[in-house]
């Protein structure tokens, strides 16, 4: 169940799929009435396959955690907002939307210096943006104090944000045309995590008490960094004890996504009377295409209005027709 408040609310669906695809139309249940390019992700999938191989030089993340003797950080989140204090080489600083940022262009290497309050395991988060017309996500190598503590840090993915145009064009027969995605240049928040999504929690990375250096090298695309967070281990609340009541029904069309984190994610059309919208003699976009929404880490975002705060059940109208009797994760 979800706690929704009476304001605009963004709902994130993240899928961690390794070997099969899915497609679905989404149905939401609430106690009040409510509203609602070809596969560019191949590069990310290749990166995930590389990360899956066992390196002879660095341990995998799971081994790193098992062998690490440091305890997870339990203090308050530490935010580094003045990025000009984090780099010695000010040639890596730039201005974006009136703010000072750290800029890492493709092929460049930038070292950031952070002060940690204790020798502990931290989750490291970034406010970042990706500029330009690059379709592929930005890929980064990260060294901690001059080395790769585990193999997965050799390939970190920072996704761009995409949206569909407001108007869906039609062909001369009145069929909906799958829209070309539009890149959204906005700040995003991301904690370092496994590109393959075998582990969906952010990485816990050991930093020593005092001065630490993070060295970033872009192997694909550019990256702007506005701020950096050192955080304790993030934990989700357990909502099982909260009651849900009401008889309202809310329908959110899965093809009407607000944002997506890959340009290849798209809606499609099926002649299926169980889907909405539906037309018997022309194609209308009415589901989220499982042939495009299938890679680990693919994410779509829906925005809708909630008139009354409370706890809501969430349901989905979906199908998985690639492997019989296999679940969707």
C-alpha atoms as one frame of an Amber mdcrd trajectory, in Angstrom:
protein
   0.000   0.000   0.000   1.049   3.599  -0.467   0.583   6.728   1.596  -0.663
   9.439  -0.781  -1.174  13.080   0.129  -3.486  15.646  -1.383  -1.075  17.158
  -3.863   0.588  16.249  -7.131   2.248  12.909  -6.525   4.861  11.103  -8.598
   4.720   7.339  -8.608   7.819   5.384  -9.670   7.758   1.878 -11.078  11.162
   0.281 -11.380  11.577  -3.130 -12.996  14.592  -5.381 -12.472  14.294  -7.905
 -15.297  17.215 -10.080 -16.322  16.026 -12.621 -18.881  12.469 -11.882 -19.951
  10.223  -9.001 -20.968   6.774  -7.832 -20.030   4.061  -5.471 -21.183   1.174
  -4.164 -19.142  -1.526  -1.575 -18.717  -1.702  -0.131 -15.238  -4.745   0.020
 -12.975  -4.698   1.894  -9.648  -7.198   1.542  -6.813  -7.957   4.360  -4.373
 -10.663   5.408  -1.990 -11.449   8.622  -3.892 -11.938   9.311  -7.634  -8.704
  10.482  -9.330  -6.816  11.163 -12.632  -4.289   9.778 -14.004  14.029   5.199
 -31.394  15.261   1.939 -31.521  16.759   0.224 -28.510  19.356   2.627 -27.177
  19.614   0.564 -23.998  21.777  -2.087 -25.699  24.840  -0.266 -24.396  23.559
  -0.538 -20.812  22.749  -4.225 -21.271  26.249  -4.855 -22.553  27.634  -3.023
 -19.538  25.512  -5.163 -17.214  26.892  -8.300 -18.878  30.448  -7.080 -18.361
  29.758  -6.330 -14.701  28.378  -9.856 -14.357  31.755 -11.391 -15.203  34.076
 -12.238 -12.322  37.149 -10.009 -12.293  40.482 -11.461 -11.282  41.605  -8.034
 -10.069  38.722  -6.802  -7.909  36.199  -8.573  -5.745  32.534  -8.464  -6.595
  30.377  -6.208  -4.444  28.900  -9.139  -2.507  32.407 -10.359  -1.578  33.485
  -6.816  -0.712  30.625  -6.497   1.787  31.317  -9.899   3.341  34.991  -9.121
   3.878  34.616  -5.491   4.943  34.965  -4.940   8.694  33.618  -1.381   8.801
  30.141  -0.751  10.162  27.431   1.097   8.204  27.288   4.805   8.943  24.435
   5.641  11.336  24.712   9.413  11.656  22.815  12.177   9.908  23.043  12.662
   6.168  25.986  14.848   5.132  25.418  17.145   2.162  28.248  18.782   0.205
  26.637  21.657  -1.692  29.612  23.938  -2.337  31.253  21.901  -5.099  34.020
  24.487  -5.628  35.462  23.313  -2.292  35.538  19.679  -3.453  37.968  19.994
  -6.375  41.525  21.357  -6.474  41.511  21.734 -10.252  38.940  24.461 -10.859
  39.061  23.829 -14.612  36.511  21.087 -13.918  34.037  23.673 -12.563  31.343
  25.157 -14.749  28.092  27.105 -14.405  24.714  25.602 -15.216  21.430  27.428
 -14.654  23.286  29.984 -12.525  24.846  27.387 -10.194  28.428  26.207  -9.862
  28.744  22.562 -10.884  31.415  19.946 -11.441  31.508  19.026 -15.126  32.874
  15.699 -16.373  33.067  15.381 -20.154  33.540  12.115 -22.022  37.078  10.783
 -21.577  37.874  13.226 -18.768  38.863  12.376 -15.216  37.927  14.489 -12.199
  38.911  13.927  -8.555  36.605  15.090  -5.748  37.789  15.353  -2.134  35.338
  14.639   0.708  35.657  14.694   4.474  34.062  11.712   6.232  33.253  11.917
   9.973  34.111   8.267  10.665  35.487   5.139   9.042  32.206   3.608   7.940
  30.171   2.278   5.029  28.272   5.101   3.315  25.662   5.300   0.607  26.788
   8.036  -1.805  24.200  10.139  -3.615  24.410  12.814  -6.298  22.304  15.637
  -7.657  23.207  15.370 -11.325  22.213  16.480 -14.786  23.116  15.356 -18.301
  23.197  17.955 -21.053  23.426  17.780 -24.830  21.792  15.525 -27.389  23.437
  12.230 -26.407  20.849   9.433 -26.463  22.878   6.927 -24.464  23.099   7.225
 -20.674  26.317   8.493 -19.131  28.700   5.786 -17.925  31.290   6.442 -15.234
  34.249   4.629 -13.668  34.757   5.467  -9.991  37.906   4.971  -7.932  37.827
   5.419  -4.164  41.126   6.650  -2.756  42.951   5.616  -5.921  41.524   2.129
  -6.457  38.419   0.181  -7.380  37.240  -1.403  -4.097  34.968  -3.744  -6.073
  34.448  -4.563  -9.720  31.001  -3.000 -10.213  32.440   0.511  -9.761  34.101
   0.110 -13.170  30.745   0.852 -14.762  28.161   3.136 -13.171  25.195   4.349
 -15.199  23.592   7.785 -14.848  20.352   7.800 -16.833  18.878  10.717 -18.731
  15.256  11.783 -18.303  12.819  11.577 -21.230   9.193  12.408 -21.884   6.713
  12.076 -24.735   5.330  15.101 -26.608   1.951  16.299 -25.360   0.230  15.635
 -28.686   0.167  12.157 -30.248   0.321  12.432 -34.028  -1.796  10.251 -36.308
  -1.162   8.818 -39.758  -3.488   9.394 -42.723  -5.665   6.469 -41.601  -6.193
   7.876 -38.101  -3.813   5.447 -36.344  -1.748   6.700 -33.417   1.951   7.090
 -34.278   4.467   6.081 -31.593   5.936   9.458 -30.546   9.601  10.389 -30.656
  10.886  10.968 -27.104  11.935  14.415 -25.918  14.976  14.785 -23.654  14.347
  16.619 -20.373  17.258  18.635 -18.991  16.467  18.557 -15.275  18.337  17.782
 -12.087  17.998  14.199 -10.885  18.900  12.365  -7.690  20.804   9.085  -7.766
  22.611   6.867  -5.285  25.402   4.694  -6.654  24.016   1.243  -7.383  24.585
  -1.973  -9.328  24.109  -1.494 -13.083  22.930  -5.101 -13.447  20.339  -4.644
 -10.629  21.165  -8.024  -9.115  21.137  -5.915  -5.952  18.631  -3.062  -6.045
  19.889  -1.327  -2.883  22.475   1.458  -3.211  26.103   0.462  -2.721  27.634
   0.700   0.746  31.141   2.083   0.205  33.822   2.372   2.877  35.290   5.820
   3.454  38.056   6.451   5.990  37.727   9.042   8.725  39.014  12.346   7.366
  40.021  13.026   3.766  38.830  10.739   0.956  39.134  11.057  -2.800  36.567
   9.975  -5.389  37.953   9.873  -8.936  35.387   9.906 -11.741  36.148   9.056
 -15.358  33.457   9.277 -18.024  33.547   6.482 -20.580  30.295   7.623 -22.247
  28.562  10.992 -22.197  28.896  13.934 -19.820  27.865  14.528 -16.220  27.146
  17.659 -14.176  27.248  17.298 -10.372  25.542  19.920  -8.200  25.901  18.279
  -4.784  26.987  15.049  -3.096  25.437  13.237  -0.121  26.953  10.767   2.314
  24.024   8.880   3.806  23.264   6.126   6.282  21.696   2.989   4.861  18.340
   3.878   3.325  15.435   1.819   4.608  11.849   1.575   3.378   8.982   1.862
   5.809   6.794  -1.124   6.574   3.185  -0.158   5.817   1.532  -3.485   6.688
   0.009  -2.165   9.914  -1.832   0.756   8.303  -5.527   0.329   7.366  -6.945
   1.030   3.919 -10.625   1.858   3.459 -12.886   3.293   0.792 -14.524   2.222
  -2.441 -13.106   4.710  -4.943 -11.514   3.573  -8.226  -8.722   5.338 -10.099
  -7.457   4.342 -13.536  -3.968   5.365 -14.642  -3.192   4.511 -18.250   0.258
   2.906 -18.481   0.904   4.429 -21.905   0.508   7.939 -20.416   3.828   8.006
 -18.578   5.134  11.381 -17.393   8.812  10.482 -17.585  11.028   7.536 -18.496
  14.736   6.962 -17.971  15.492   5.466 -21.399  14.560   6.817 -24.813  13.687
   3.315 -26.047  10.812   2.862 -23.562   7.566   3.371 -25.472   3.851   2.745
 -25.602   2.287   0.574 -28.292  -1.118  -0.459 -29.617  -3.030  -3.740 -29.353
  -6.433  -4.705 -30.756  -7.668  -5.961 -27.405 -11.068  -4.985 -26.033  -9.774
  -5.514 -22.479  -7.439  -2.536 -22.871  -8.304   1.154 -22.752  -8.428   3.114
 -24.904  -9.609   0.740 -27.637 -10.888   1.155 -31.176 -12.047  -1.683 -33.397
 -10.680  -0.378 -36.702  -7.680   1.819 -35.913  -4.585   1.595 -33.756  -4.571
   3.533 -30.488  -1.712   3.500 -27.984  -3.005   1.526 -25.007  -0.186  -0.283
 -23.190   3.452  -0.042 -22.142   5.414  -2.128 -24.651   7.215  -5.037 -22.990
   9.645  -5.306 -25.917  10.996  -1.908 -24.873  10.386  -1.930 -21.099  12.537
  -4.947 -20.253  16.082  -4.044 -19.202  17.331  -3.981 -15.593  16.780  -0.510
 -14.159  14.181   0.666 -16.663  11.897   3.134 -14.903   8.716   4.993 -15.798
   7.045   7.762 -13.780   3.342   8.640 -13.560   1.911  11.862 -12.124  -1.674
  12.171 -10.877  -3.845  14.138  -8.459  -4.992  12.893  -5.052  -7.959  14.663
  -3.487  -7.762  13.026  -0.062  -4.707  11.929   1.911  -4.612   8.314   3.027
  -3.295   4.827   2.342  -4.023   3.352  -1.072  -3.732  -0.099  -2.600  -1.929
  -0.314  -5.930  -2.888  -2.867  -8.569  -1.628  -3.552 -12.094  -3.199  -4.936
 -15.233  -0.253  -6.712 -16.863   0.886  -9.679 -18.907   4.119 -11.643 -19.255
   3.840 -13.687 -22.450   7.489 -14.486 -23.171   8.143 -17.338 -20.721   5.208
 -19.399 -19.538   4.718 -19.563 -15.755   7.634 -17.201 -15.047   7.109 -14.308
 -12.621   7.816 -10.642 -13.357  10.341  -9.114 -10.950
